[in-house]
Short mmCIF file of C-alpha atoms and ligand atoms in Angstrom, two decimals:
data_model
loop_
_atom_site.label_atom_id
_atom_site.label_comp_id
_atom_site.label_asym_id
_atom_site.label_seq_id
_atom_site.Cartn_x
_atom_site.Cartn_y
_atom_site.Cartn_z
CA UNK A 1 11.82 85.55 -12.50
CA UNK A 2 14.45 87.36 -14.03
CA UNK A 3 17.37 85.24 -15.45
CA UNK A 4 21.13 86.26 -14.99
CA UNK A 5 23.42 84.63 -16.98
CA UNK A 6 24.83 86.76 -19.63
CA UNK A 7 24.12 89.84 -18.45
CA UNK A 8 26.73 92.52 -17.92
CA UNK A 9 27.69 94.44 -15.04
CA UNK A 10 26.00 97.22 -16.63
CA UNK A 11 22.73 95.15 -17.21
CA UNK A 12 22.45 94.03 -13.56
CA UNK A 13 22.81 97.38 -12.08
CA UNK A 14 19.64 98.09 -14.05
CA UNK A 15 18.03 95.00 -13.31
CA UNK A 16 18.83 95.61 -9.34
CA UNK A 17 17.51 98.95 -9.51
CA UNK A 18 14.62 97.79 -10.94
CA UNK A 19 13.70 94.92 -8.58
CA UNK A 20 14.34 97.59 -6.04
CA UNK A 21 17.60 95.93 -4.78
CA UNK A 22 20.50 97.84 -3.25
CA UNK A 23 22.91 99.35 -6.13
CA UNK A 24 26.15 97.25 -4.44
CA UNK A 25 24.08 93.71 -5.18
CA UNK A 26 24.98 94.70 -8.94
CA UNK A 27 28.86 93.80 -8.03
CA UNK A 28 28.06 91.38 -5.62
CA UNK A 29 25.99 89.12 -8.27
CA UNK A 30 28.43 89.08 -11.14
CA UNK A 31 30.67 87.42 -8.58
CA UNK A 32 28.93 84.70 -7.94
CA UNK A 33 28.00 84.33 -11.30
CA UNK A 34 31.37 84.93 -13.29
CA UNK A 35 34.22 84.51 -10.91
CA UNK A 36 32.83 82.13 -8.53
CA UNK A 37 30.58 80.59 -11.46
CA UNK A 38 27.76 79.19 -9.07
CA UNK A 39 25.41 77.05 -10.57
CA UNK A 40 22.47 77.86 -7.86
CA UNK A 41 21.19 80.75 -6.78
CA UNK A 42 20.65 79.90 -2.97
CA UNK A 43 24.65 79.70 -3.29
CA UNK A 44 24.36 83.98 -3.35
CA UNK A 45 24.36 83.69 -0.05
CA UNK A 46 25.59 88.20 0.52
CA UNK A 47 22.11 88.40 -1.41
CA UNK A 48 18.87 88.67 0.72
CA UNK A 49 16.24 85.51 0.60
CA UNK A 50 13.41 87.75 -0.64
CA UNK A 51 15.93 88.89 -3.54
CA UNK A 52 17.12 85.90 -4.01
CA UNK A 53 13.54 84.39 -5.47
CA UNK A 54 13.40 86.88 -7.87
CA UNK A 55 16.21 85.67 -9.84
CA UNK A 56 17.19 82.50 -11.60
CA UNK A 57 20.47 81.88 -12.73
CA UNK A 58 19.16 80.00 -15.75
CA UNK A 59 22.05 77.93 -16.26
CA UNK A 60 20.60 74.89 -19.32
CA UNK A 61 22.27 71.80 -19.04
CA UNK A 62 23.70 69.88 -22.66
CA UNK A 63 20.61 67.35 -23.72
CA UNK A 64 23.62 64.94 -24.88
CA UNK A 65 27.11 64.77 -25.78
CA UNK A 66 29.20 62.30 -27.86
CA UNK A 67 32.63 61.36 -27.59
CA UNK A 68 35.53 60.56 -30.15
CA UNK A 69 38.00 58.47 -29.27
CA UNK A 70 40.61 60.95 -29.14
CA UNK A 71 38.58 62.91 -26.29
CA UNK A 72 36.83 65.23 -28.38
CA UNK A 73 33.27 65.87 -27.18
CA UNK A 74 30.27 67.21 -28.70
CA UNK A 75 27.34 68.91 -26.68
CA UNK A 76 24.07 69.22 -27.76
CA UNK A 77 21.73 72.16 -26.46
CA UNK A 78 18.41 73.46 -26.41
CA UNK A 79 17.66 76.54 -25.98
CA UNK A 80 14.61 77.25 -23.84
CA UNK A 81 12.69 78.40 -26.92
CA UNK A 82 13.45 74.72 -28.42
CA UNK A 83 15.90 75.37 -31.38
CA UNK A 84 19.13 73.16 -31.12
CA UNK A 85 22.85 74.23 -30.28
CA UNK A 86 25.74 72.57 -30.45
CA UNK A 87 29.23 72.62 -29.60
CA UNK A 88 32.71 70.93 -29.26
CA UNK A 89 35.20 70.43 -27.00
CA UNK A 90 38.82 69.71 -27.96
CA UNK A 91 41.38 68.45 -25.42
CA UNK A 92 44.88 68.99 -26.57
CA UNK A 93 47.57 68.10 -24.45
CA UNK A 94 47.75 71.04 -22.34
CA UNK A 95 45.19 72.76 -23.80
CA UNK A 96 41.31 72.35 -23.71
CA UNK A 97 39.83 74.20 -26.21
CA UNK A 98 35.70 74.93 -26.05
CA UNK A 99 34.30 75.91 -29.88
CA UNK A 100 31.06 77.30 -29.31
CA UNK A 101 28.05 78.61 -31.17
CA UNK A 102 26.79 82.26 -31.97
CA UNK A 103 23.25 81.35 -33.69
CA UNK A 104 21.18 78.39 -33.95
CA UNK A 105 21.86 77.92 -37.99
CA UNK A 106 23.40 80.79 -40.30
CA UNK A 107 22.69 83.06 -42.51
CA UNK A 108 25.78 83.26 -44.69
CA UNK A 109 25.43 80.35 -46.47
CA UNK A 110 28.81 79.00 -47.48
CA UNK A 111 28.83 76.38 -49.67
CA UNK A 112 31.01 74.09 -47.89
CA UNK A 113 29.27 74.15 -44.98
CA UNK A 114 26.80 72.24 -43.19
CA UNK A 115 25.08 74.51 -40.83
CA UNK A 116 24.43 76.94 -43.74
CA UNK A 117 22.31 74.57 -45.39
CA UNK A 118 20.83 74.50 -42.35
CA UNK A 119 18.96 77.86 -42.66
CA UNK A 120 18.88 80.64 -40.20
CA UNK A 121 17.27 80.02 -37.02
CA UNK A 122 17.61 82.82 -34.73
CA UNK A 123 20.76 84.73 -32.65
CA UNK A 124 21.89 83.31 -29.46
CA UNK A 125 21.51 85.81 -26.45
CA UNK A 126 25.09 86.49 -24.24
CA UNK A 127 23.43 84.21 -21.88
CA UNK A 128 22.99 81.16 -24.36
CA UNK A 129 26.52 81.81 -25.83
CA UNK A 130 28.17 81.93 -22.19
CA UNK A 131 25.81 78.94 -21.22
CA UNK A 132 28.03 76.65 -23.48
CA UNK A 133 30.70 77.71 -21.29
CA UNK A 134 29.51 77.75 -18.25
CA UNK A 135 27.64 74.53 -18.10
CA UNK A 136 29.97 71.96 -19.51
CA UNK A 137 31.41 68.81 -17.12
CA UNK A 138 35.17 70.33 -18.19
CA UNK A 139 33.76 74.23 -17.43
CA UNK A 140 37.20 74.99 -14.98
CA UNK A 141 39.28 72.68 -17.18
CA UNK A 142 39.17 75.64 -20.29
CA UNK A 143 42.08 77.15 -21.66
CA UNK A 144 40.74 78.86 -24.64
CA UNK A 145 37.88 79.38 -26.82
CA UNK A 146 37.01 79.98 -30.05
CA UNK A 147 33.90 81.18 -31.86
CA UNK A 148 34.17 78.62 -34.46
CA UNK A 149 30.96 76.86 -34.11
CA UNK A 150 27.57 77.27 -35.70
CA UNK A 151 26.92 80.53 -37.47
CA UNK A 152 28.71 83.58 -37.85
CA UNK A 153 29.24 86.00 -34.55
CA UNK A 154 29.99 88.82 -36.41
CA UNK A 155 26.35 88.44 -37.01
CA UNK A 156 25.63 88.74 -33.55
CA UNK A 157 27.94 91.15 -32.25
CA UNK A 158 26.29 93.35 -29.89
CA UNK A 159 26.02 89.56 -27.65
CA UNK A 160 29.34 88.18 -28.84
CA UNK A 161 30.75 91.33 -27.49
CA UNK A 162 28.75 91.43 -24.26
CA UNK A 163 30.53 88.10 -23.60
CA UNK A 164 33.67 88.94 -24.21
CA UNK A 165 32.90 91.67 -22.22
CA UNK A 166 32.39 89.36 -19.29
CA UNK A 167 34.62 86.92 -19.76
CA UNK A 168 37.62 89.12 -20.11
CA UNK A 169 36.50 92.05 -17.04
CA UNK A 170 38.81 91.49 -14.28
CA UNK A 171 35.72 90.99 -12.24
CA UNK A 172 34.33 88.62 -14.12
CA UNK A 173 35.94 85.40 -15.85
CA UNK A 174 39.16 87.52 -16.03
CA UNK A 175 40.50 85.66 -19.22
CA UNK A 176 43.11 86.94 -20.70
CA UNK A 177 41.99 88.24 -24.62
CA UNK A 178 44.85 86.22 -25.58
CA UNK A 179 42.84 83.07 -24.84
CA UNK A 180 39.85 84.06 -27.47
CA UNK A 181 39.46 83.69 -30.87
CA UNK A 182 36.38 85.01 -32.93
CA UNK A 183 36.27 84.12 -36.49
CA UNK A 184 34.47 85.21 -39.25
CA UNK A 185 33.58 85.69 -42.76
CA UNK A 186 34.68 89.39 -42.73
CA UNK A 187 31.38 91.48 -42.03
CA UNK A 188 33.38 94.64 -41.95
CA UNK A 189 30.82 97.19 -39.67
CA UNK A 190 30.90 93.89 -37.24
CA UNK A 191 34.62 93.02 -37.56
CA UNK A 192 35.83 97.21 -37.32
CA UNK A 193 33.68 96.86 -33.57
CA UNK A 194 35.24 93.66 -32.36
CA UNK A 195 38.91 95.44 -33.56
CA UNK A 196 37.72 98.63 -31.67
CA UNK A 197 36.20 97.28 -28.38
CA UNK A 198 37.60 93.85 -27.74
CA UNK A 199 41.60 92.55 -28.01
CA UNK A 200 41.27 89.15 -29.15
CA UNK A 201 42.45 87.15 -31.83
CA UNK A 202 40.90 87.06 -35.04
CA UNK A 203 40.59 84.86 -37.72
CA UNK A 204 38.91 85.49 -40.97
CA UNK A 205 37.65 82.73 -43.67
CA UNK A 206 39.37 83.30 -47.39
CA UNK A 207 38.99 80.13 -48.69
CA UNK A 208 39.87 81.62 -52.45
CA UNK A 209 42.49 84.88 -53.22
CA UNK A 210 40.65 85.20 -56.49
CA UNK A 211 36.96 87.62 -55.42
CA UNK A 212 34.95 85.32 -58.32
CA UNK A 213 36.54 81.72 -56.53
CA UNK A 214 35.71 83.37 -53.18
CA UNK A 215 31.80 84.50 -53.97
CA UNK A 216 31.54 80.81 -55.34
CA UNK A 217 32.33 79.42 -52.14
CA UNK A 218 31.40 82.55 -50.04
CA UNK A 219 28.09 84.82 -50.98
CA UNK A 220 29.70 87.28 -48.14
CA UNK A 221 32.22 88.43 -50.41
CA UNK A 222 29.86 90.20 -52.67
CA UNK A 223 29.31 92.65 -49.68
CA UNK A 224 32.47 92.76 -48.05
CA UNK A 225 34.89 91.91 -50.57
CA UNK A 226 38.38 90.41 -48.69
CA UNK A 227 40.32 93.78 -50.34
CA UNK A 228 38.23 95.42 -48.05
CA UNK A 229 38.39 93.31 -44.80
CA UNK A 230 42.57 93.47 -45.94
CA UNK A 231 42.01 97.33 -46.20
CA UNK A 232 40.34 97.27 -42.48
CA UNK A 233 42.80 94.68 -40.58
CA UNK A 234 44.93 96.68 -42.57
CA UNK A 235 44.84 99.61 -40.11
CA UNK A 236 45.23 97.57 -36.50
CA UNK A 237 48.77 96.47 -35.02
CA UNK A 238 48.95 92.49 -35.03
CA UNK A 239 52.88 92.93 -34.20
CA UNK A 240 52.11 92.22 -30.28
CA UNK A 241 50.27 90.38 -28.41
CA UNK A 242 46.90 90.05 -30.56
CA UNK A 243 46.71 87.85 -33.37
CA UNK A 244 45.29 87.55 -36.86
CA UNK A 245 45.28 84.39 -38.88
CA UNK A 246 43.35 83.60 -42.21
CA UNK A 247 41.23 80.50 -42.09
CA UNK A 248 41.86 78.51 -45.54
CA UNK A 249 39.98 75.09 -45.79
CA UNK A 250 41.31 73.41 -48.96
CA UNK A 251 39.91 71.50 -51.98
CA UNK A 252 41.66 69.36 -54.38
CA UNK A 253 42.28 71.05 -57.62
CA UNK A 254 40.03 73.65 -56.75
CA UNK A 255 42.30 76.47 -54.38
CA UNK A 256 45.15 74.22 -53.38
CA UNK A 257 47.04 74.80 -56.59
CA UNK A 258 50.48 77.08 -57.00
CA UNK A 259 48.74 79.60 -58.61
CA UNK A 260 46.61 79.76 -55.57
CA UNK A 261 49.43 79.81 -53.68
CA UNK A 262 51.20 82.52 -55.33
CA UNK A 263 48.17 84.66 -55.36
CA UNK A 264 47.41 84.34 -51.84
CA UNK A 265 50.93 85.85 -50.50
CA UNK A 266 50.67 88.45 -52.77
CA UNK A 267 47.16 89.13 -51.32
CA UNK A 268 48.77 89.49 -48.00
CA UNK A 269 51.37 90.58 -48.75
CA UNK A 270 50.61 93.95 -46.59
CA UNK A 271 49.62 92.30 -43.47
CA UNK A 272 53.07 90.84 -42.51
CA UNK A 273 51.77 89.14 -38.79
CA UNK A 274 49.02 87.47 -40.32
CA UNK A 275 48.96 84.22 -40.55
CA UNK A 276 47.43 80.86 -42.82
CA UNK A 277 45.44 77.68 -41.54
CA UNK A 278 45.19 75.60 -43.68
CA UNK A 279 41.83 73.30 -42.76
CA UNK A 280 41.32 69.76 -43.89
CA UNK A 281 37.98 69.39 -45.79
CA UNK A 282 35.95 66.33 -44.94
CA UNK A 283 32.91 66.31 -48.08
CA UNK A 284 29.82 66.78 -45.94
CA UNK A 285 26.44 65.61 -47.26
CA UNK A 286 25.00 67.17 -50.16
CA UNK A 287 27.88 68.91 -50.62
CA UNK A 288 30.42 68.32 -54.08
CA UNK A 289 33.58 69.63 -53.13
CA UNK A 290 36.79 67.42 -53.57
CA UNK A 291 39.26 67.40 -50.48
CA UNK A 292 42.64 68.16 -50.88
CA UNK A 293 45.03 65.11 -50.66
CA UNK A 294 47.44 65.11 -47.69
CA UNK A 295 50.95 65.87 -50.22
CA UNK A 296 48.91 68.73 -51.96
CA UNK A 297 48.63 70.21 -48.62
CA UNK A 298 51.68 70.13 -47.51
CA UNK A 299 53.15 71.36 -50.64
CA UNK A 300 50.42 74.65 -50.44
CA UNK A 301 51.88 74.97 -46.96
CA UNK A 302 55.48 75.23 -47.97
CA UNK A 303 54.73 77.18 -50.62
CA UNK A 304 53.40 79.64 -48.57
CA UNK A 305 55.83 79.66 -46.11
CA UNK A 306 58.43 80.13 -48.93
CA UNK A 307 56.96 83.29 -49.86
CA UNK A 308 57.08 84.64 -46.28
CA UNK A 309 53.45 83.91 -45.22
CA UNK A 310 53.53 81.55 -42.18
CA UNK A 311 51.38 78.54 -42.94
CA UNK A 312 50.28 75.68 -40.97
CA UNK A 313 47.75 72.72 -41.43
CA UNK A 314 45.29 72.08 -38.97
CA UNK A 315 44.88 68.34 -37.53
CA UNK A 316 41.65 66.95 -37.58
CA UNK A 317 39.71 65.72 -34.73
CA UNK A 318 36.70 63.88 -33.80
CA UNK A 319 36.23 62.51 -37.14
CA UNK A 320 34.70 59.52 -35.44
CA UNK A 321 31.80 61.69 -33.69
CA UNK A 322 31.48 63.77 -37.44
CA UNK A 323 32.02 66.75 -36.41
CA UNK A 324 33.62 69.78 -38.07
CA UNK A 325 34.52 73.15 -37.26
CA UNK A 326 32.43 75.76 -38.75
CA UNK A 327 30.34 72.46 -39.84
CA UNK A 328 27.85 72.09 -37.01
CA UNK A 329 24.21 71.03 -38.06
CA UNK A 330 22.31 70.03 -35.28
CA UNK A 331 18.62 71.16 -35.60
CA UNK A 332 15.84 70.46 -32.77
CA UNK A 333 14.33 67.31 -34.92
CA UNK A 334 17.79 65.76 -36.29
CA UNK A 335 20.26 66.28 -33.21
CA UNK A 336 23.23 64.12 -33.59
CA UNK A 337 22.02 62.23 -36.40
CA UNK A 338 23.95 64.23 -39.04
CA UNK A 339 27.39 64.48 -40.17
CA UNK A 340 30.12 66.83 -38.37
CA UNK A 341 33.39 66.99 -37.93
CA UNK A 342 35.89 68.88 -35.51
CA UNK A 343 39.39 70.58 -36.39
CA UNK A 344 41.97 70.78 -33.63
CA UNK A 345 42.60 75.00 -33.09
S1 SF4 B 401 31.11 78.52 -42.60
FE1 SF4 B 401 30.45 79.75 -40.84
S2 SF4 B 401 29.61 81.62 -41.77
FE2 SF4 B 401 29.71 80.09 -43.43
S3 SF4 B 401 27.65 79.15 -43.43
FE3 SF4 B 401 29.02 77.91 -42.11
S4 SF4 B 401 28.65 78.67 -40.03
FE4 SF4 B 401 27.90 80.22 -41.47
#
């Protein structure tokens, strides 16, 4: 049986063609499966029985879920081939954010981070990415989304696209690209194609002005250093409505110091819309990075802003659940028996 969610308009007219379907079914299926988002597939009801039992909608239903006391809730997910998925959602007064995953694990290996210690397990498909979305109790409640979760979807960008693909078509989710955010380390062939075929926000992980700081905390920067991601963005208008911040998780002593701060508006210095988070760092296991203190912070932040680069810090959430953004570690054998944190976005 062939299963449906994640594929794009494009992809079902194939797939109708060859189950020997009429072309129009094509148009008639993302409907159901994008704008009216049903869950079964007898709902298809334009779609003939015999057609019908060809195809599943495949929709895979969180395992478990957690919840911090200030509403944040983490999902856990297995993919049908068994590896583990996780991701957050973050209610916000009137927003509800969803962060979800791009791979099971990561490749990139940060040193901060939890899920890169995790190792590399595989790319999600469109239809495991949009799954997060899709199958969640608070689904219709979403306001926005970012790709903030476990691994790094400029790693996966031909299905990272495909959703935004459907989740921003007018027949389709019809979410405004002003809703999205996609973050990354900086892969510059994947970053130049999400600045080329998608519009929405991006934010890109620093962590360090100073290339030797940044490979110590980010292996990524020894092939795309962060001149040349600022050489790329560089080239793209962030005056209107799309937006590009710089993702900046701080540690005591370590990049949180005037020099860092002084450094880091001179780096971007040429990109005058971007703009700094500054992310709370809670030590996760096996991990010996100091966090910032709460004064330091601020200071960094008003340094920054003094210098012309607007700056804000990030609130925590969910630290009662442990989960963190970018720090998701759930693995088939462990599930929610690890730590992990959540920033609000
Ligand atoms: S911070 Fe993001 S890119 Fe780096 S190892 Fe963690 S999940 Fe991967």
């Amino acid at each position: 049986m062939e299963t449906l969610t994640g594929k794009t308009l494009g992809e079902l007219q194939t797939l109708v063609k060859d189950l020997g379907m009429p072309a129009f079914t094509a148009k008639q299926i993302f409907d159901w499966l994008y704008k009216k988002r049903v869950s079964s597939i007898d709902e298809m009801t334009n779609i003939s029985q015999k057609h019908r039992g060809l195809l599943n909608i495949g929709l895979i239903f969180p395992t478990q879920h957690q919840t911090s006391a200030d509403g944040t809730v983490k999902y856990l997910f297995k993919t049908s081939d068994g590896r583990a998925v996780e991701t957050v959602f973050i209610p916000d007064k009137d927003r509800a954010t969803l962060c979800v995953s791009s791979q099971a694990g990561c490749k990139m290996n940060c040193l901060f981070c939890t899920t890169g210690k995790q190792g590399f397990h595989g790319q999600l498909s469109a239809g495991e990415i949009l799954n997060q979305i899709l199958s969640i109790p608070e689904s219709d409640q979403l306001t926005n989304l970012v790709f903030m979760g476990m691994g790094e979807p400029l790693d996966n960008t031909d299905e990272v696209l495909k959703v935004l693909d459907i989740l921003t078509a007018e027949e389709g989710f019809a979410w405004s690209p002003k809703r999205i955010t996609v973050s990354s380390v900086g892969i510059i062939p994947g970053l130049k194609r999400l600045l080329d075929e998608s519009r929405v926000h991006v934010a890109i992980s620093l962590h360090s002005p100073f290339p030797a700081e940044r490979l110590s905390l980010m292996p990524i920067e020894k092939a795309c250093p962060m001149q040349d991601v600022l050489e790329l963005v560089s080239r793209y208008d962030f005056a209107h409505q799309r937006r590009l911040s710089f993702e900046y998780i701080c540690f005591g002593g370590l990049n949180d110091t005037p020099k860092h701060s002084l450094a880091l508006a001179q780096l971007l210095r040429n990109i005058p819309y971007a703009r700094v988070n500054l992310i709370n760092y809670h030590p996760a296991a096996g991990v010996n990075l100091p966090a910032s203190n709460p004064s330091a912070m601020v200071a960094f932040r008003d340094s920054l802003n003094s210098k012309g680069i607007i700056s804000t810090i990030r609130a925590s959430r969910g630290e009662d659940i442990l989960a963190a953004c970018g720090m998701l570690s759930a693995t088939a054998r462990d599930e929610f028996n690890h730590p992990m944190r959540v920033s609000s976005i």
